[in-house]
Amino acid sequence: MSESRTRLRNLLLTLGAGAIVAVILALVDGSGGAKLNDTLALFAIWGIAAVSLNLVNGTAGILSLGHHGFMLIGGYVTALLILPGDARERIASSARSEMTPFTLGLSVENWFDALGLTALTGPDGLWARFLVALFIGGFVAMLFGLIVGIPSLRLKGDYLAIVTFGFGEIIRLTASTSLFSPFTNGALGYSGVPNDFGKSLWWTFALLGLTLFVMTKFKFSSYGRALQAIREDEIAAEAMGVGLARHKVMAFAISAFFAGIAGGLWVSYLSAARLDFFLFFLTFFFLVAISVGGTGSYTGVLLGVAVVVFVQQYGDPLEKTYSLSVWFGLLGLLILAAGIGGGLYRRQRRMRPVWHPLVVILAVIGGVTLLVAIVGQNWAPLQGTFQAFGMRRILLALLLIVIMALRPEGIMGRAEFSWAWLLRERKDQPSDEERAQDAWLSNPELNREGGATAGDDERDADVPRVGRDRGDTRASAPDDPLPRALLDEDSPGAHPLLERGHKARKGDDPRYGTAHDPSGGAESTDRSDDDSDERKDGEA
Amino acid sequence: MSTMTSRRPLVRRLPWAWIFGLGIPLLIFIRIFYLVSVTEQRDLAFFVGAAVQSLQLGSLYALIALGYTMVYGIIRLINFAHGEVFMVGAFTSYFLFSGAPFALPWALLWAAVLGWGVMFVLNLWRGRMNDPVVLGGGLLAFASFAAVLSATSISWWAALVMSMLSTGVLGVVIDRIAYRPLRGAPRISLLITAIAVSFFLQNTGLIVFTRNQTPFRPETQWTQFLQFDVMGGTVYTSRLMFLIPVLTAILVIGLTLFVTRTRLGKAMRASAQDAEVAQMMGVNVNRVIATTFLLGSMLAAAGGVLWGLNFGSLNQPAVLGILPGIKAFAAAVIGGIGSLPGAVIGGVLLGFLENFMTALFPRTPTFPGITEYKDTFAFALLIIVLLIRPSGIVGEDLSEKV
């Protein structure tokens, strides 16, 4: 299939999938199930935030922990700009209000009034005002992203993570001080923010779609590739001419912009803005989503967000009140599982006494506890009830610990969802052209004259040396049927494929060979061309 | 970084160490003089009291910072969960010395788990289970924890020792379960795991301990008030002004002796220099790391108990862990992360700075004071130190090399 047709097909498939999502949203919207509606809206809002965090954490490889700070800025700006008049009056008449008349007058409605856009000032124009406020919130967050990013991006790795965490916390801590409380109304925050948008599936999913569109376009643009180069190796990227600071700051600013938009929607979703809505747990949830789904993969991140939102919304049976004996038994079960798990781990790692005394003791403690809980349900010390608030967060933390230990790259790794993958188009298989080249290279007849160890060992010569040195697993089998036909031609030097490779690449761009050399599996086609070039030079 | 290297000569020309080392104390003295003699808002006794308080707070930060700096020195991990370990230590001692005695099944269960933990730790050192130390230690720990948990009340120092023991075990278990599978992994993965552990301990603390501010008042003479006169004013303090610094000094000296005089301490220093080479020389690096976590967590637990004594109450678990933890990390960075004396210096310095900031700029009718920026100050200091001088006061340059 030619490339343009593939592209058209992908576009049609994407549009079709979008239409299906829209139909599902319309069904959910019409059915009036509040919980499902809220869950989907939350998925979209947190999806925007997590995808934007992934631009920094996954694509650029900078661990940023200050995302909740940017969300706070976007959320507060949006809330302040669209706060309806009655909520403003309530704040103004309250004795504990910390706002000034000036900050209370900051409203998109007033600006539209001043501009004469009276059509958009009433309740009918709320959507336009929200949109404007949302984008202003995003831009203010982006501004803060620049302020935070420019100094801190000089650092690397874990120090950078701590600095971004510090900035995130500073934003939250200073928001309630006397310096900023005229804008944030101190610890009280705002209430009565219209929730027509944060709870609307159309708004949230449209913005999620916009975010995904921008992010994927960015990722596969030259800027995105530069960021990926920075992630893989900063020094190599710098040597290739990638401006480290510029790219990092740009990624940080874009990420902060979308975090601000997510914050605006989050405030609208909760129909209030308070400082304790923007604690570190938000960033932690996004971190879980990114790590679980796949660092650097936007589809993986959405998968991770789905997991997090599901646990958050449907995990409330975990936090119900249960009797004390149930908890005792659960604790015993946990210890028993830890003991048995330890034994299994030791067996898998082939440690010598599989049932080490420590493991056995742990299992026995757990077993006895479980037994006591079952037998002594009516025993006086085990009477009473207990409610475990926060079990969902514990579950998410455990999930992150387990994922980091067992599969640090997440479910999807760095792979993105693509239609070709869904339709089983194996891109990783060599094309016919590549097969022919590989076969030509692995032809024992040719290797015998060129190599120094000519005719030493037939089987050794079968494997192309270049491919083996580079760890190229794609080296073709010697009994591939296709290359035989090609090898029937008289002179290998006159092979049309090799002529093409030689002329088109080396002559035009002398940097070509070095620029693509250290790259990963993505440019496998180009690399095989390179290899054949080198090989031919050696032969000639 | 090329920008850093090109800028470095310019920085070297100015004697920053002297400017900061002499200039800031000078500014502070001028400000104190101004407040005492010109505006007469404060008397000198107030500042003496502030200094005493600062020393107490600084000792606490130092105790926590030692755990950060030891772990960072050996596995280059910012142990985000260390603040939460501190929180667990504080609350464990609270539940040991106060409250209703545990019901028999709960006391036995916790004692069994802790006894197992002690056996686990001892087994790491002794290398085999069939050993009188391991078995005896485990049984002793089980018996004593069972007795302590079912007793109505025990003295606070027994609670301190028990809490140090159980928190140390917790540190080793965290290392074994969460960090050891990631030994060869990138440092960022390790940091994410540490954040997850911290989040886990915070929320588990909220469930297991309490969700509220908890009064921390063991029956002891050490919290009695004390007052003495200085230059016409009266300094109000408590006997803790002796207890906290002295206990901290004893623990720090013990740790220093351990690190410098014992085989395991030598192995620790070797692993801090180069873990791979140390392993080649026959050092069991995993054992060394476990020891590091044990010691760091024990010191944090001691810090937690003293923290409770100092403030008379414990904040709720989600807050108690993170704020002192991040401040102590700032202290470790200020002193030079990876260095033991650096952590102590940084801790005491941070204690002084934090207390004097609020003392030097008192609230006036026109000026709201800077008390509300107290927590911001620690974060800002952390950021500034990381940006300007990541190696701290005494640390060597630990920035990543090519």
JSON list of N, CA and C in Angstrom, two decimals, chain A residues 63 65 151 154-155 158-159 161-163 165 170 173 177-179 281 284 331 345 356 358 361 365 369 381 386 389 393-394 397 401 404, chain B residues 1 4 7 78 80 103 109 112 116 119 123 129 176 182 187 189 191 193 195-196 199-200 203-204 207 211 326 337 372-373 379 382 386-387:
[
{"chain": "A", "resi": 63, "resn": "LEU", "atom": "N", "xyz": [12.21, 14.40, 35.03]},
{"chain": "A", "resi": 63, "resn": "LEU", "atom": "CA", "xyz": [11.20, 14.09, 36.04]},
{"chain": "A", "resi": 63, "resn": "LEU", "atom": "C", "xyz": [10.75, 15.39, 36.69]},
{"chain": "A", "resi": 65, "resn": "LEU", "atom": "N", "xyz": [8.01, 17.21, 39.19]},
{"chain": "A", "resi": 65, "resn": "LEU", "atom": "CA", "xyz": [7.06, 16.87, 40.24]},
{"chain": "A", "resi": 65, "resn": "LEU", "atom": "C", "xyz": [6.24, 18.08, 40.66]},
{"chain": "A", "resi": 151, "resn": "PRO", "atom": "N", "xyz": [15.42, 28.74, 35.39]},
{"chain": "A", "resi": 151, "resn": "PRO", "atom": "CA", "xyz": [16.54, 28.46, 36.29]},
{"chain": "A", "resi": 151, "resn": "PRO", "atom": "C", "xyz": [16.74, 26.98, 36.58]},
{"chain": "A", "resi": 154, "resn": "ARG", "atom": "N", "xyz": [18.68, 23.91, 34.46]},
{"chain": "A", "resi": 154, "resn": "ARG", "atom": "CA", "xyz": [20.12, 23.73, 34.40]},
{"chain": "A", "resi": 154, "resn": "ARG", "atom": "C", "xyz": [20.53, 22.46, 35.12]},
{"chain": "A", "resi": 155, "resn": "LEU", "atom": "N", "xyz": [19.67, 22.02, 36.06]},
{"chain": "A", "resi": 155, "resn": "LEU", "atom": "CA", "xyz": [19.99, 20.82, 36.81]},
{"chain": "A", "resi": 155, "resn": "LEU", "atom": "C", "xyz": [19.55, 19.59, 36.04]},
{"chain": "A", "resi": 158, "resn": "ASP", "atom": "N", "xyz": [17.69, 13.71, 39.47]},
{"chain": "A", "resi": 158, "resn": "ASP", "atom": "CA", "xyz": [16.91, 13.74, 40.71]},
{"chain": "A", "resi": 158, "resn": "ASP", "atom": "C", "xyz": [16.93, 15.12, 41.36]},
{"chain": "A", "resi": 159, "resn": "TYR", "atom": "N", "xyz": [18.02, 15.86, 41.18]},
{"chain": "A", "resi": 159, "resn": "TYR", "atom": "CA", "xyz": [18.04, 17.22, 41.73]},
{"chain": "A", "resi": 159, "resn": "TYR", "atom": "C", "xyz": [16.97, 18.07, 41.06]},
{"chain": "A", "resi": 161, "resn": "ALA", "atom": "N", "xyz": [14.24, 16.98, 39.79]},
{"chain": "A", "resi": 161, "resn": "ALA", "atom": "CA", "xyz": [12.94, 16.54, 40.29]},
{"chain": "A", "resi": 161, "resn": "ALA", "atom": "C", "xyz": [12.63, 17.21, 41.62]},
{"chain": "A", "resi": 162, "resn": "ILE", "atom": "N", "xyz": [13.64, 17.26, 42.50]},
{"chain": "A", "resi": 162, "resn": "ILE", "atom": "CA", "xyz": [13.40, 17.87, 43.81]},
{"chain": "A", "resi": 162, "resn": "ILE", "atom": "C", "xyz": [13.11, 19.37, 43.66]},
{"chain": "A", "resi": 163, "resn": "VAL", "atom": "N", "xyz": [13.83, 20.03, 42.73]},
{"chain": "A", "resi": 163, "resn": "VAL", "atom": "CA", "xyz": [13.60, 21.46, 42.56]},
{"chain": "A", "resi": 163, "resn": "VAL", "atom": "C", "xyz": [12.20, 21.73, 42.02]},
{"chain": "A", "resi": 165, "resn": "PHE", "atom": "N", "xyz": [9.63, 19.83, 42.46]},
{"chain": "A", "resi": 165, "resn": "PHE", "atom": "CA", "xyz": [8.74, 19.56, 43.59]},
{"chain": "A", "resi": 165, "resn": "PHE", "atom": "C", "xyz": [8.70, 20.77, 44.52]},
{"chain": "A", "resi": 170, "resn": "ILE", "atom": "N", "xyz": [6.02, 25.49, 46.69]},
{"chain": "A", "resi": 170, "resn": "ILE", "atom": "CA", "xyz": [6.11, 26.94, 46.97]},
{"chain": "A", "resi": 170, "resn": "ILE", "atom": "C", "xyz": [4.90, 27.65, 46.39]},
{"chain": "A", "resi": 173, "resn": "LEU", "atom": "N", "xyz": [2.13, 26.98, 48.74]},
{"chain": "A", "resi": 173, "resn": "LEU", "atom": "CA", "xyz": [2.28, 27.60, 50.06]},
{"chain": "A", "resi": 173, "resn": "LEU", "atom": "C", "xyz": [2.14, 29.12, 49.99]},
{"chain": "A", "resi": 177, "resn": "THR", "atom": "N", "xyz": [-0.56, 33.08, 51.31]},
{"chain": "A", "resi": 177, "resn": "THR", "atom": "CA", "xyz": [0.05, 34.13, 52.13]},
{"chain": "A", "resi": 177, "resn": "THR", "atom": "C", "xyz": [-0.57, 35.48, 51.77]},
{"chain": "A", "resi": 178, "resn": "SER", "atom": "N", "xyz": [-0.24, 36.47, 52.59]},
{"chain": "A", "resi": 178, "resn": "SER", "atom": "CA", "xyz": [-0.87, 37.79, 52.43]},
{"chain": "A", "resi": 178, "resn": "SER", "atom": "C", "xyz": [-0.50, 38.42, 51.09]},
{"chain": "A", "resi": 179, "resn": "LEU", "atom": "N", "xyz": [0.59, 37.94, 50.51]},
{"chain": "A", "resi": 179, "resn": "LEU", "atom": "CA", "xyz": [1.02, 38.51, 49.23]},
{"chain": "A", "resi": 179, "resn": "LEU", "atom": "C", "xyz": [0.04, 38.16, 48.12]},
{"chain": "A", "resi": 281, "resn": "PHE", "atom": "N", "xyz": [-0.84, 14.94, 45.75]},
{"chain": "A", "resi": 281, "resn": "PHE", "atom": "CA", "xyz": [-1.40, 13.66, 45.31]},
{"chain": "A", "resi": 281, "resn": "PHE", "atom": "C", "xyz": [-1.78, 13.70, 43.83]},
{"chain": "A", "resi": 284, "resn": "PHE", "atom": "N", "xyz": [1.18, 12.90, 41.95]},
{"chain": "A", "resi": 284, "resn": "PHE", "atom": "CA", "xyz": [1.47, 11.49, 42.19]},
{"chain": "A", "resi": 284, "resn": "PHE", "atom": "C", "xyz": [0.58, 10.60, 41.33]},
{"chain": "A", "resi": 331, "resn": "LEU", "atom": "N", "xyz": [-5.11, -8.77, 57.45]},
{"chain": "A", "resi": 331, "resn": "LEU", "atom": "CA", "xyz": [-3.70, -8.56, 57.78]},
{"chain": "A", "resi": 331, "resn": "LEU", "atom": "C", "xyz": [-2.96, -9.90, 57.76]},
{"chain": "A", "resi": 345, "resn": "TYR", "atom": "N", "xyz": [9.44, -16.13, 45.08]},
{"chain": "A", "resi": 345, "resn": "TYR", "atom": "CA", "xyz": [10.51, -15.27, 44.55]},
{"chain": "A", "resi": 345, "resn": "TYR", "atom": "C", "xyz": [11.85, -15.97, 44.67]},
{"chain": "A", "resi": 356, "resn": "HIS", "atom": "N", "xyz": [13.23, -20.78, 53.04]},
{"chain": "A", "resi": 356, "resn": "HIS", "atom": "CA", "xyz": [14.13, -20.25, 54.06]},
{"chain": "A", "resi": 356, "resn": "HIS", "atom": "C", "xyz": [13.33, -20.12, 55.36]},
{"chain": "A", "resi": 358, "resn": "LEU", "atom": "N", "xyz": [13.08, -17.85, 57.48]},
{"chain": "A", "resi": 358, "resn": "LEU", "atom": "CA", "xyz": [12.43, -16.55, 57.65]},
{"chain": "A", "resi": 358, "resn": "LEU", "atom": "C", "xyz": [11.11, -16.51, 56.89]},
{"chain": "A", "resi": 361, "resn": "ILE", "atom": "N", "xyz": [8.62, -18.69, 58.71]},
{"chain": "A", "resi": 361, "resn": "ILE", "atom": "CA", "xyz": [8.10, -18.04, 59.92]},
{"chain": "A", "resi": 361, "resn": "ILE", "atom": "C", "xyz": [7.06, -17.00, 59.55]},
{"chain": "A", "resi": 365, "resn": "ILE", "atom": "N", "xyz": [3.23, -16.97, 60.78]},
{"chain": "A", "resi": 365, "resn": "ILE", "atom": "CA", "xyz": [2.59, -15.85, 61.48]},
{"chain": "A", "resi": 365, "resn": "ILE", "atom": "C", "xyz": [1.29, -15.47, 60.78]},
{"chain": "A", "resi": 369, "resn": "THR", "atom": "N", "xyz": [-2.53, -15.97, 62.27]},
{"chain": "A", "resi": 369, "resn": "THR", "atom": "CA", "xyz": [-3.39, -14.80, 62.40]},
{"chain": "A", "resi": 369, "resn": "THR", "atom": "C", "xyz": [-4.71, -15.01, 61.68]},
{"chain": "A", "resi": 381, "resn": "PRO", "atom": "N", "xyz": [-11.71, -9.28, 72.11]},
{"chain": "A", "resi": 381, "resn": "PRO", "atom": "CA", "xyz": [-10.75, -8.28, 71.61]},
{"chain": "A", "resi": 381, "resn": "PRO", "atom": "C", "xyz": [-10.90, -7.99, 70.12]},
{"chain": "A", "resi": 386, "resn": "PHE", "atom": "N", "xyz": [-13.94, -0.85, 61.94]},
{"chain": "A", "resi": 386, "resn": "PHE", "atom": "CA", "xyz": [-12.84, 0.04, 61.54]},
{"chain": "A", "resi": 386, "resn": "PHE", "atom": "C", "xyz": [-13.04, 0.44, 60.08]},
{"chain": "A", "resi": 389, "resn": "PHE", "atom": "N", "xyz": [-9.96, 4.84, 55.61]},
{"chain": "A", "resi": 389, "resn": "PHE", "atom": "CA", "xyz": [-9.91, 5.92, 54.62]},
{"chain": "A", "resi": 389, "resn": "PHE", "atom": "C", "xyz": [-8.53, 5.91, 53.97]},
{"chain": "A", "resi": 393, "resn": "ARG", "atom": "N", "xyz": [-5.55, 5.13, 47.78]},
{"chain": "A", "resi": 393, "resn": "ARG", "atom": "CA", "xyz": [-4.23, 5.71, 47.52]},
{"chain": "A", "resi": 393, "resn": "ARG", "atom": "C", "xyz": [-3.13, 4.71, 47.84]},
{"chain": "A", "resi": 394, "resn": "ILE", "atom": "N", "xyz": [-3.35, 3.94, 48.90]},
{"chain": "A", "resi": 394, "resn": "ILE", "atom": "CA", "xyz": [-2.36, 2.91, 49.24]},
{"chain": "A", "resi": 394, "resn": "ILE", "atom": "C", "xyz": [-2.25, 1.92, 48.09]},
{"chain": "A", "resi": 397, "resn": "ALA", "atom": "N", "xyz": [-0.28, 3.45, 45.31]},
{"chain": "A", "resi": 397, "resn": "ALA", "atom": "CA", "xyz": [1.15, 3.50, 45.64]},
{"chain": "A", "resi": 397, "resn": "ALA", "atom": "C", "xyz": [1.77, 2.11, 45.48]},
{"chain": "A", "resi": 401, "resn": "ILE", "atom": "N", "xyz": [4.83, 0.86, 43.06]},
{"chain": "A", "resi": 401, "resn": "ILE", "atom": "CA", "xyz": [6.04, 0.16, 43.53]},
{"chain": "A", "resi": 401, "resn": "ILE", "atom": "C", "xyz": [6.21, -1.14, 42.74]},
{"chain": "A", "resi": 404, "resn": "MET", "atom": "N", "xyz": [7.23, -0.49, 39.11]},
{"chain": "A", "resi": 404, "resn": "MET", "atom": "CA", "xyz": [8.63, -0.06, 38.97]},
{"chain": "A", "resi": 404, "resn": "MET", "atom": "C", "xyz": [9.57, -1.23, 39.17]},
{"chain": "B", "resi": 1, "resn": "MET", "atom": "N", "xyz": [28.23, 20.30, 31.92]},
{"chain": "B", "resi": 1, "resn": "MET", "atom": "CA", "xyz": [27.52, 21.37, 31.21]},
{"chain": "B", "resi": 1, "resn": "MET", "atom": "C", "xyz": [28.48, 22.43, 30.76]},
{"chain": "B", "resi": 4, "resn": "MET", "atom": "N", "xyz": [28.19, 25.88, 32.55]},
{"chain": "B", "resi": 4, "resn": "MET", "atom": "CA", "xyz": [28.72, 25.93, 33.91]},
{"chain": "B", "resi": 4, "resn": "MET", "atom": "C", "xyz": [30.23, 26.11, 33.89]},
{"chain": "B", "resi": 7, "resn": "ARG", "atom": "N", "xyz": [31.41, 29.50, 33.04]},
{"chain": "B", "resi": 7, "resn": "ARG", "atom": "CA", "xyz": [31.13, 30.53, 34.02]},
{"chain": "B", "resi": 7, "resn": "ARG", "atom": "C", "xyz": [32.00, 30.40, 35.26]},
{"chain": "B", "resi": 78, "resn": "ILE", "atom": "N", "xyz": [17.79, 9.98, 46.42]},
{"chain": "B", "resi": 78, "resn": "ILE", "atom": "CA", "xyz": [17.13, 10.91, 47.33]},
{"chain": "B", "resi": 78, "resn": "ILE", "atom": "C", "xyz": [15.98, 10.14, 47.94]},
{"chain": "B", "resi": 80, "resn": "PHE", "atom": "N", "xyz": [13.10, 9.78, 49.27]},
{"chain": "B", "resi": 80, "resn": "PHE", "atom": "CA", "xyz": [11.91, 10.59, 49.51]},
{"chain": "B", "resi": 80, "resn": "PHE", "atom": "C", "xyz": [11.11, 10.07, 50.69]},
{"chain": "B", "resi": 103, "resn": "ALA", "atom": "N", "xyz": [-4.94, -4.92, 72.71]},
{"chain": "B", "resi": 103, "resn": "ALA", "atom": "CA", "xyz": [-5.60, -6.19, 73.02]},
{"chain": "B", "resi": 103, "resn": "ALA", "atom": "C", "xyz": [-4.64, -7.33, 72.68]},
{"chain": "B", "resi": 109, "resn": "LEU", "atom": "N", "xyz": [0.31, -10.13, 67.43]},
{"chain": "B", "resi": 109, "resn": "LEU", "atom": "CA", "xyz": [0.56, -10.03, 65.99]},
{"chain": "B", "resi": 109, "resn": "LEU", "atom": "C", "xyz": [1.68, -9.04, 65.71]},
{"chain": "B", "resi": 112, "resn": "ALA", "atom": "N", "xyz": [4.96, -10.32, 66.90]},
{"chain": "B", "resi": 112, "resn": "ALA", "atom": "CA", "xyz": [5.49, -11.38, 66.03]},
{"chain": "B", "resi": 112, "resn": "ALA", "atom": "C", "xyz": [6.10, -10.77, 64.78]},
{"chain": "B", "resi": 116, "resn": "TRP", "atom": "N", "xyz": [9.98, -10.94, 63.86]},
{"chain": "B", "resi": 116, "resn": "TRP", "atom": "CA", "xyz": [10.44, -11.46, 62.58]},
{"chain": "B", "resi": 116, "resn": "TRP", "atom": "C", "xyz": [11.37, -10.46, 61.90]},
{"chain": "B", "resi": 119, "resn": "MET", "atom": "N", "xyz": [14.74, -10.55, 63.39]},
{"chain": "B", "resi": 119, "resn": "MET", "atom": "CA", "xyz": [15.46, -11.73, 62.91]},
{"chain": "B", "resi": 119, "resn": "MET", "atom": "C", "xyz": [15.96, -11.52, 61.49]},
{"chain": "B", "resi": 123, "resn": "ASN", "atom": "N", "xyz": [19.76, -11.66, 60.56]},
{"chain": "B", "resi": 123, "resn": "ASN", "atom": "CA", "xyz": [20.16, -12.67, 59.60]},
{"chain": "B", "resi": 123, "resn": "ASN", "atom": "C", "xyz": [20.98, -12.08, 58.47]},
{"chain": "B", "resi": 129, "resn": "MET", "atom": "N", "xyz": [20.57, -18.67, 59.75]},
{"chain": "B", "resi": 129, "resn": "MET", "atom": "CA", "xyz": [19.49, -18.62, 60.73]},
{"chain": "B", "resi": 129, "resn": "MET", "atom": "C", "xyz": [19.85, -19.38, 61.98]},
{"chain": "B", "resi": 176, "resn": "ARG", "atom": "N", "xyz": [14.68, -3.69, 51.15]},
{"chain": "B", "resi": 176, "resn": "ARG", "atom": "CA", "xyz": [14.66, -5.02, 50.55]},
{"chain": "B", "resi": 176, "resn": "ARG", "atom": "C", "xyz": [13.55, -5.14, 49.51]},
{"chain": "B", "resi": 182, "resn": "LEU", "atom": "N", "xyz": [15.68, -2.61, 42.19]},
{"chain": "B", "resi": 182, "resn": "LEU", "atom": "CA", "xyz": [16.03, -1.58, 41.22]},
{"chain": "B", "resi": 182, "resn": "LEU", "atom": "C", "xyz": [17.50, -1.18, 41.29]},
{"chain": "B", "resi": 187, "resn": "ARG", "atom": "N", "xyz": [18.46, 6.10, 37.97]},
{"chain": "B", "resi": 187, "resn": "ARG", "atom": "CA", "xyz": [18.19, 6.71, 39.27]},
{"chain": "B", "resi": 187, "resn": "ARG", "atom": "C", "xyz": [16.80, 7.31, 39.33]},
{"chain": "B", "resi": 189, "resn": "SER", "atom": "N", "xyz": [14.07, 6.01, 38.11]},
{"chain": "B", "resi": 189, "resn": "SER", "atom": "CA", "xyz": [13.13, 4.95, 38.51]},
{"chain": "B", "resi": 189, "resn": "SER", "atom": "C", "xyz": [13.16, 4.77, 40.02]},
{"chain": "B", "resi": 191, "resn": "LEU", "atom": "N", "xyz": [13.95, 6.98, 42.19]},
{"chain": "B", "resi": 191, "resn": "LEU", "atom": "CA", "xyz": [13.30, 8.13, 42.84]},
{"chain": "B", "resi": 191, "resn": "LEU", "atom": "C", "xyz": [11.78, 7.99, 42.79]},
{"chain": "B", "resi": 193, "resn": "THR", "atom": "N", "xyz": [10.12, 5.22, 42.71]},
{"chain": "B", "resi": 193, "resn": "THR", "atom": "CA", "xyz": [9.76, 4.22, 43.72]},
{"chain": "B", "resi": 193, "resn": "THR", "atom": "C", "xyz": [9.78, 4.83, 45.11]},
{"chain": "B", "resi": 195, "resn": "ILE", "atom": "N", "xyz": [9.19, 7.88, 45.90]},
{"chain": "B", "resi": 195, "resn": "ILE", "atom": "CA", "xyz": [8.00, 8.71, 46.05]},
{"chain": "B", "resi": 195, "resn": "ILE", "atom": "C", "xyz": [6.80, 7.83, 46.34]},
{"chain": "B", "resi": 196, "resn": "ALA", "atom": "N", "xyz": [6.73, 6.68, 45.64]},
{"chain": "B", "resi": 196, "resn": "ALA", "atom": "CA", "xyz": [5.61, 5.77, 45.87]},
{"chain": "B", "resi": 196, "resn": "ALA", "atom": "C", "xyz": [5.63, 5.24, 47.30]},
{"chain": "B", "resi": 199, "resn": "PHE", "atom": "N", "xyz": [4.41, 7.93, 49.60]},
{"chain": "B", "resi": 199, "resn": "PHE", "atom": "CA", "xyz": [2.95, 8.07, 49.52]},
{"chain": "B", "resi": 199, "resn": "PHE", "atom": "C", "xyz": [2.27, 6.91, 50.25]},
{"chain": "B", "resi": 200, "resn": "PHE", "atom": "N", "xyz": [2.82, 5.72, 50.07]},
{"chain": "B", "resi": 200, "resn": "PHE", "atom": "CA", "xyz": [2.27, 4.54, 50.74]},
{"chain": "B", "resi": 200, "resn": "PHE", "atom": "C", "xyz": [2.32, 4.70, 52.25]},
{"chain": "B", "resi": 203, "resn": "ASN", "atom": "N", "xyz": [-0.21, 7.37, 53.66]},
{"chain": "B", "resi": 203, "resn": "ASN", "atom": "CA", "xyz": [-1.61, 6.96, 53.73]},
{"chain": "B", "resi": 203, "resn": "ASN", "atom": "C", "xyz": [-1.81, 5.80, 54.68]},
{"chain": "B", "resi": 204, "resn": "THR", "atom": "N", "xyz": [-0.80, 4.91, 54.78]},
{"chain": "B", "resi": 204, "resn": "THR", "atom": "CA", "xyz": [-0.90, 3.86, 55.78]},
{"chain": "B", "resi": 204, "resn": "THR", "atom": "C", "xyz": [-0.88, 4.46, 57.17]},
{"chain": "B", "resi": 207, "resn": "ILE", "atom": "N", "xyz": [-4.19, 5.65, 58.14]},
{"chain": "B", "resi": 207, "resn": "ILE", "atom": "CA", "xyz": [-5.11, 4.58, 58.53]},
{"chain": "B", "resi": 207, "resn": "ILE", "atom": "C", "xyz": [-4.71, 4.00, 59.88]},
{"chain": "B", "resi": 211, "resn": "ARG", "atom": "N", "xyz": [-5.72, 10.35, 62.13]},
{"chain": "B", "resi": 211, "resn": "ARG", "atom": "CA", "xyz": [-5.87, 11.39, 61.11]},
{"chain": "B", "resi": 211, "resn": "ARG", "atom": "C", "xyz": [-5.75, 12.78, 61.72]},
{"chain": "B", "resi": 326, "resn": "ILE", "atom": "N", "xyz": [11.45, 17.22, 54.07]},
{"chain": "B", "resi": 326, "resn": "ILE", "atom": "CA", "xyz": [12.02, 18.03, 52.99]},
{"chain": "B", "resi": 326, "resn": "ILE", "atom": "C", "xyz": [12.97, 19.08, 53.56]},
{"chain": "B", "resi": 337, "resn": "ILE", "atom": "N", "xyz": [25.60, 16.99, 50.54]},
{"chain": "B", "resi": 337, "resn": "ILE", "atom": "CA", "xyz": [24.98, 15.67, 50.66]},
{"chain": "B", "resi": 337, "resn": "ILE", "atom": "C", "xyz": [26.03, 14.60, 50.43]},
{"chain": "B", "resi": 372, "resn": "GLU", "atom": "N", "xyz": [4.39, 33.37, 58.01]},
{"chain": "B", "resi": 372, "resn": "GLU", "atom": "CA", "xyz": [3.65, 32.56, 57.05]},
{"chain": "B", "resi": 372, "resn": "GLU", "atom": "C", "xyz": [4.53, 32.04, 55.93]},
{"chain": "B", "resi": 373, "resn": "TYR", "atom": "N", "xyz": [5.73, 32.58, 55.82]},
{"chain": "B", "resi": 373, "resn": "TYR", "atom": "CA", "xyz": [6.65, 32.08, 54.79]},
{"chain": "B", "resi": 373, "resn": "TYR", "atom": "C", "xyz": [7.63, 31.06, 55.34]},
{"chain": "B", "resi": 379, "resn": "PHE", "atom": "N", "xyz": [11.82, 25.44, 51.40]},
{"chain": "B", "resi": 379, "resn": "PHE", "atom": "CA", "xyz": [11.83, 25.03, 49.99]},
{"chain": "B", "resi": 379, "resn": "PHE", "atom": "C", "xyz": [12.70, 25.97, 49.16]},
{"chain": "B", "resi": 382, "resn": "LEU", "atom": "N", "xyz": [16.27, 25.30, 49.73]},
{"chain": "B", "resi": 382, "resn": "LEU", "atom": "CA", "xyz": [16.66, 24.06, 49.04]},
{"chain": "B", "resi": 382, "resn": "LEU", "atom": "C", "xyz": [16.93, 24.34, 47.56]},
{"chain": "B", "resi": 386, "resn": "LEU", "atom": "N", "xyz": [20.52, 24.16, 45.68]},
{"chain": "B", "resi": 386, "resn": "LEU", "atom": "CA", "xyz": [20.70, 23.22, 44.57]},
{"chain": "B", "resi": 386, "resn": "LEU", "atom": "C", "xyz": [21.12, 23.95, 43.31]},
{"chain": "B", "resi": 387, "resn": "LEU", "atom": "N", "xyz": [20.60, 25.15, 43.11]},
{"chain": "B", "resi": 387, "resn": "LEU", "atom": "CA", "xyz": [20.92, 25.86, 41.88]},
{"chain": "B", "resi": 387, "resn": "LEU", "atom": "C", "xyz": [22.32, 26.47, 41.94]}
]
